[in-house]
mmCIF file of C-alpha atoms and ligand atoms in Angstrom:
data_model
loop_
_atom_site.group_PDB
_atom_site.id
_atom_site.type_symbol
_atom_site.label_atom_id
_atom_site.label_comp_id
_atom_site.label_asym_id
_atom_site.label_seq_id
_atom_site.Cartn_x
_atom_site.Cartn_y
_atom_site.Cartn_z
ATOM 1 C CA MET A 1 15.909 8.463 -4.800
ATOM 2 C CA LYS A 2 12.763 8.809 -6.825
ATOM 3 C CA ARG A 3 14.396 7.027 -9.745
ATOM 4 C CA THR A 4 15.191 4.028 -7.532
ATOM 5 C CA SER A 5 11.599 3.637 -6.379
ATOM 6 C CA VAL A 6 10.327 3.863 -9.940
ATOM 7 C CA ARG A 7 12.649 1.064 -10.993
ATOM 8 C CA ARG A 8 11.522 -1.096 -8.083
ATOM 9 C CA ALA A 9 7.908 -0.590 -9.090
ATOM 10 C CA GLY A 10 8.812 -1.772 -12.574
ATOM 11 C CA VAL A 11 10.398 -4.940 -11.242
ATOM 12 C CA VAL A 12 7.352 -5.734 -9.134
ATOM 13 C CA ALA A 13 5.041 -5.216 -12.097
ATOM 14 C CA LEU A 14 7.187 -7.500 -14.226
ATOM 15 C CA ALA A 15 7.132 -10.230 -11.567
ATOM 16 C CA LEU A 16 3.351 -9.985 -11.331
ATOM 17 C CA SER A 17 2.873 -10.270 -15.071
ATOM 18 C CA SER A 18 5.187 -13.293 -15.133
ATOM 19 C CA LEU A 19 3.043 -14.978 -12.508
ATOM 20 C CA MET A 20 -0.056 -14.175 -14.507
ATOM 21 C CA THR A 21 1.517 -15.683 -17.601
ATOM 22 C CA VAL A 22 2.210 -18.923 -15.754
ATOM 23 C CA GLY A 23 -1.410 -19.129 -14.654
ATOM 24 C CA ALA A 24 -2.849 -18.035 -17.987
ATOM 25 C CA THR A 25 -4.514 -20.363 -20.432
ATOM 26 C CA ALA A 26 -2.748 -21.828 -23.440
ATOM 27 C CA GLN A 27 -4.909 -19.626 -25.614
ATOM 28 C CA ALA A 28 -3.544 -16.487 -23.964
ATOM 29 C CA ASP A 29 0.021 -17.737 -24.411
ATOM 30 C CA ALA A 30 -0.568 -18.331 -28.103
ATOM 31 C CA ARG A 31 -1.923 -14.825 -28.526
ATOM 32 C CA LEU A 32 1.112 -13.408 -26.725
ATOM 33 C CA ALA A 33 3.520 -15.336 -28.935
ATOM 34 C CA SER A 34 1.810 -14.479 -32.188
ATOM 35 C CA SER A 35 1.677 -10.792 -31.313
ATOM 36 C CA CYS A 36 5.438 -10.444 -31.523
ATOM 37 C CA GLY A 37 7.079 -13.824 -32.127
ATOM 38 C CA LEU A 38 10.854 -13.774 -32.432
ATOM 39 C CA SER A 39 11.117 -10.284 -33.867
ATOM 40 C CA PHE A 40 10.948 -6.891 -32.198
ATOM 41 C CA CYS A 41 7.790 -4.900 -31.488
ATOM 42 C CA LEU A 42 6.908 -1.328 -30.618
ATOM 43 C CA TYR A 43 3.574 -0.331 -29.106
ATOM 44 C CA GLU A 44 1.771 2.985 -29.272
ATOM 45 C CA HIS A 45 0.892 3.108 -25.569
ATOM 46 C CA ASP A 46 2.261 1.917 -22.237
ATOM 47 C CA ASP A 47 1.743 -1.745 -21.284
ATOM 48 C CA TYR A 48 1.891 -2.964 -24.901
ATOM 49 C CA ALA A 49 -1.421 -1.310 -25.767
ATOM 50 C CA GLY A 50 -2.640 0.491 -28.877
ATOM 51 C CA ALA A 51 -1.166 0.034 -32.336
ATOM 52 C CA GLU A 52 1.772 -2.339 -32.814
ATOM 53 C CA GLN A 53 4.638 -2.237 -35.296
ATOM 54 C CA GLU A 54 6.671 -5.400 -35.734
ATOM 55 C CA PHE A 55 10.226 -5.507 -37.067
ATOM 56 C CA LEU A 56 11.846 -8.653 -38.390
ATOM 57 C CA PHE A 57 15.616 -8.267 -38.575
ATOM 58 C CA THR A 58 17.462 -10.940 -40.520
ATOM 59 C CA SER A 59 20.953 -9.744 -39.599
ATOM 60 C CA ASN A 60 22.701 -7.502 -37.100
ATOM 61 C CA ASN A 61 23.693 -3.890 -37.813
ATOM 62 C CA THR A 62 20.508 -3.392 -39.783
ATOM 63 C CA CYS A 63 18.510 -0.191 -39.385
ATOM 64 C CA ALA A 64 14.745 0.099 -39.804
ATOM 65 C CA ASN A 65 12.735 3.302 -39.741
ATOM 66 C CA VAL A 66 9.639 3.433 -37.585
ATOM 67 C CA THR A 67 6.673 4.261 -39.814
ATOM 68 C CA THR A 68 3.184 4.182 -38.302
ATOM 69 C CA LEU A 69 4.489 4.664 -34.770
ATOM 70 C CA ASN A 70 7.108 7.318 -35.530
ATOM 71 C CA ASN A 71 7.472 9.441 -32.369
ATOM 72 C CA LYS A 72 4.618 7.484 -30.766
ATOM 73 C CA ALA A 73 6.128 4.326 -29.268
ATOM 74 C CA SER A 74 5.625 4.040 -25.495
ATOM 75 C CA SER A 75 6.465 0.377 -24.781
ATOM 76 C CA MET A 76 8.392 -2.415 -26.467
ATOM 77 C CA ARG A 77 9.039 -6.141 -26.567
ATOM 78 C CA ASN A 78 12.331 -7.630 -27.715
ATOM 79 C CA PRO A 79 12.059 -11.444 -27.717
ATOM 80 C CA SER A 80 14.931 -11.599 -30.251
ATOM 81 C CA ALA A 81 18.496 -12.695 -29.516
ATOM 82 C CA GLY A 82 19.838 -9.281 -30.530
ATOM 83 C CA ARG A 83 20.219 -5.969 -28.756
ATOM 84 C CA ILE A 84 17.953 -3.263 -30.149
ATOM 85 C CA GLN A 85 19.138 0.349 -30.205
ATOM 86 C CA PHE A 86 16.575 3.163 -30.325
ATOM 87 C CA TYR A 87 17.251 6.376 -32.260
ATOM 88 C CA ASN A 88 15.420 9.663 -32.077
ATOM 89 C CA ASN A 89 16.351 10.349 -35.723
ATOM 90 C CA ALA A 90 15.450 8.440 -38.880
ATOM 91 C CA ASN A 91 17.968 6.094 -40.539
ATOM 92 C CA CYS A 92 19.676 5.437 -37.181
ATOM 93 C CA SER A 93 21.630 8.679 -37.507
ATOM 94 C CA GLY A 94 23.301 10.221 -34.492
ATOM 95 C CA SER A 95 23.761 8.262 -31.294
ATOM 96 C CA TYR A 96 21.151 5.901 -29.927
ATOM 97 C CA GLY A 97 19.221 6.995 -26.860
ATOM 98 C CA TYR A 98 18.169 3.649 -25.464
ATOM 99 C CA ALA A 99 19.091 0.006 -25.900
ATOM 100 C CA ALA A 100 16.922 -3.045 -25.221
ATOM 101 C CA ALA A 101 18.708 -6.199 -24.084
ATOM 102 C CA PRO A 102 17.977 -9.510 -25.838
ATOM 103 C CA GLY A 103 14.820 -11.146 -24.527
ATOM 104 C CA SER A 104 13.671 -8.018 -22.700
ATOM 105 C CA SER A 105 10.545 -5.923 -22.600
ATOM 106 C CA ASP A 106 9.684 -2.488 -21.239
ATOM 107 C CA SER A 107 6.096 -1.548 -20.453
ATOM 108 C CA ASP A 108 6.884 2.172 -20.211
ATOM 109 C CA LEU A 109 9.715 3.909 -22.059
ATOM 110 C CA THR A 110 9.207 7.088 -20.030
ATOM 111 C CA ASN A 111 11.652 5.853 -17.357
ATOM 112 C CA ASN A 112 14.355 5.801 -20.016
ATOM 113 C CA GLY A 113 13.520 9.245 -21.395
ATOM 114 C CA PHE A 114 12.402 7.747 -24.693
ATOM 115 C CA ASP A 115 8.629 7.966 -24.652
ATOM 116 C CA ASN A 116 7.183 9.047 -28.035
ATOM 117 C CA LYS A 117 10.633 9.636 -29.523
ATOM 118 C CA THR A 118 11.739 6.535 -31.429
ATOM 119 C CA SER A 119 12.127 7.144 -35.161
ATOM 120 C CA SER A 120 14.395 4.229 -36.089
ATOM 121 C CA VAL A 121 15.769 1.039 -34.527
ATOM 122 C CA LYS A 122 18.848 -1.058 -35.174
ATOM 123 C CA ARG A 123 19.605 -4.619 -34.141
ATOM 124 C CA VAL A 124 23.188 -5.181 -33.042
ATOM 125 C CA SER A 125 25.128 -8.070 -31.574
ATOM 126 C CA PRO A 126 24.369 -8.458 -27.867
HETATM 127 CA CA1 LIG B 1 2.748 6.832 -27.150
HETATM 128 CA CA1 LIG B 2 12.072 10.995 -33.139
#
């Protein structure tokens, strides 16, 4: 029951931010695009705040270790066309704990039980 209400809150927040993006200036849009582009980004805090680490995958089934944000990532953006799998261990060992759909973002990984855990990420075919 509680889980359902949390998810609804997330959807409402996403809708609000989309509306804000539509009304935002071109300058704000450019900043948004340049902050992550077509790659994949992790952020230190919720709501895409704090330090950012950007990953540029050139092919699927490629693993990348999280460096500066190891065990610190709390939100993510995945504007890429691939699915991104999150691993608690380095080198994408073990099973992934969370997967981000292509073109998705998550302002708070806590709902998925993956706050401050990500140590490596892998892009796979969607
Ligand atoms: Ca964090
Ligand atoms: Ca970890």
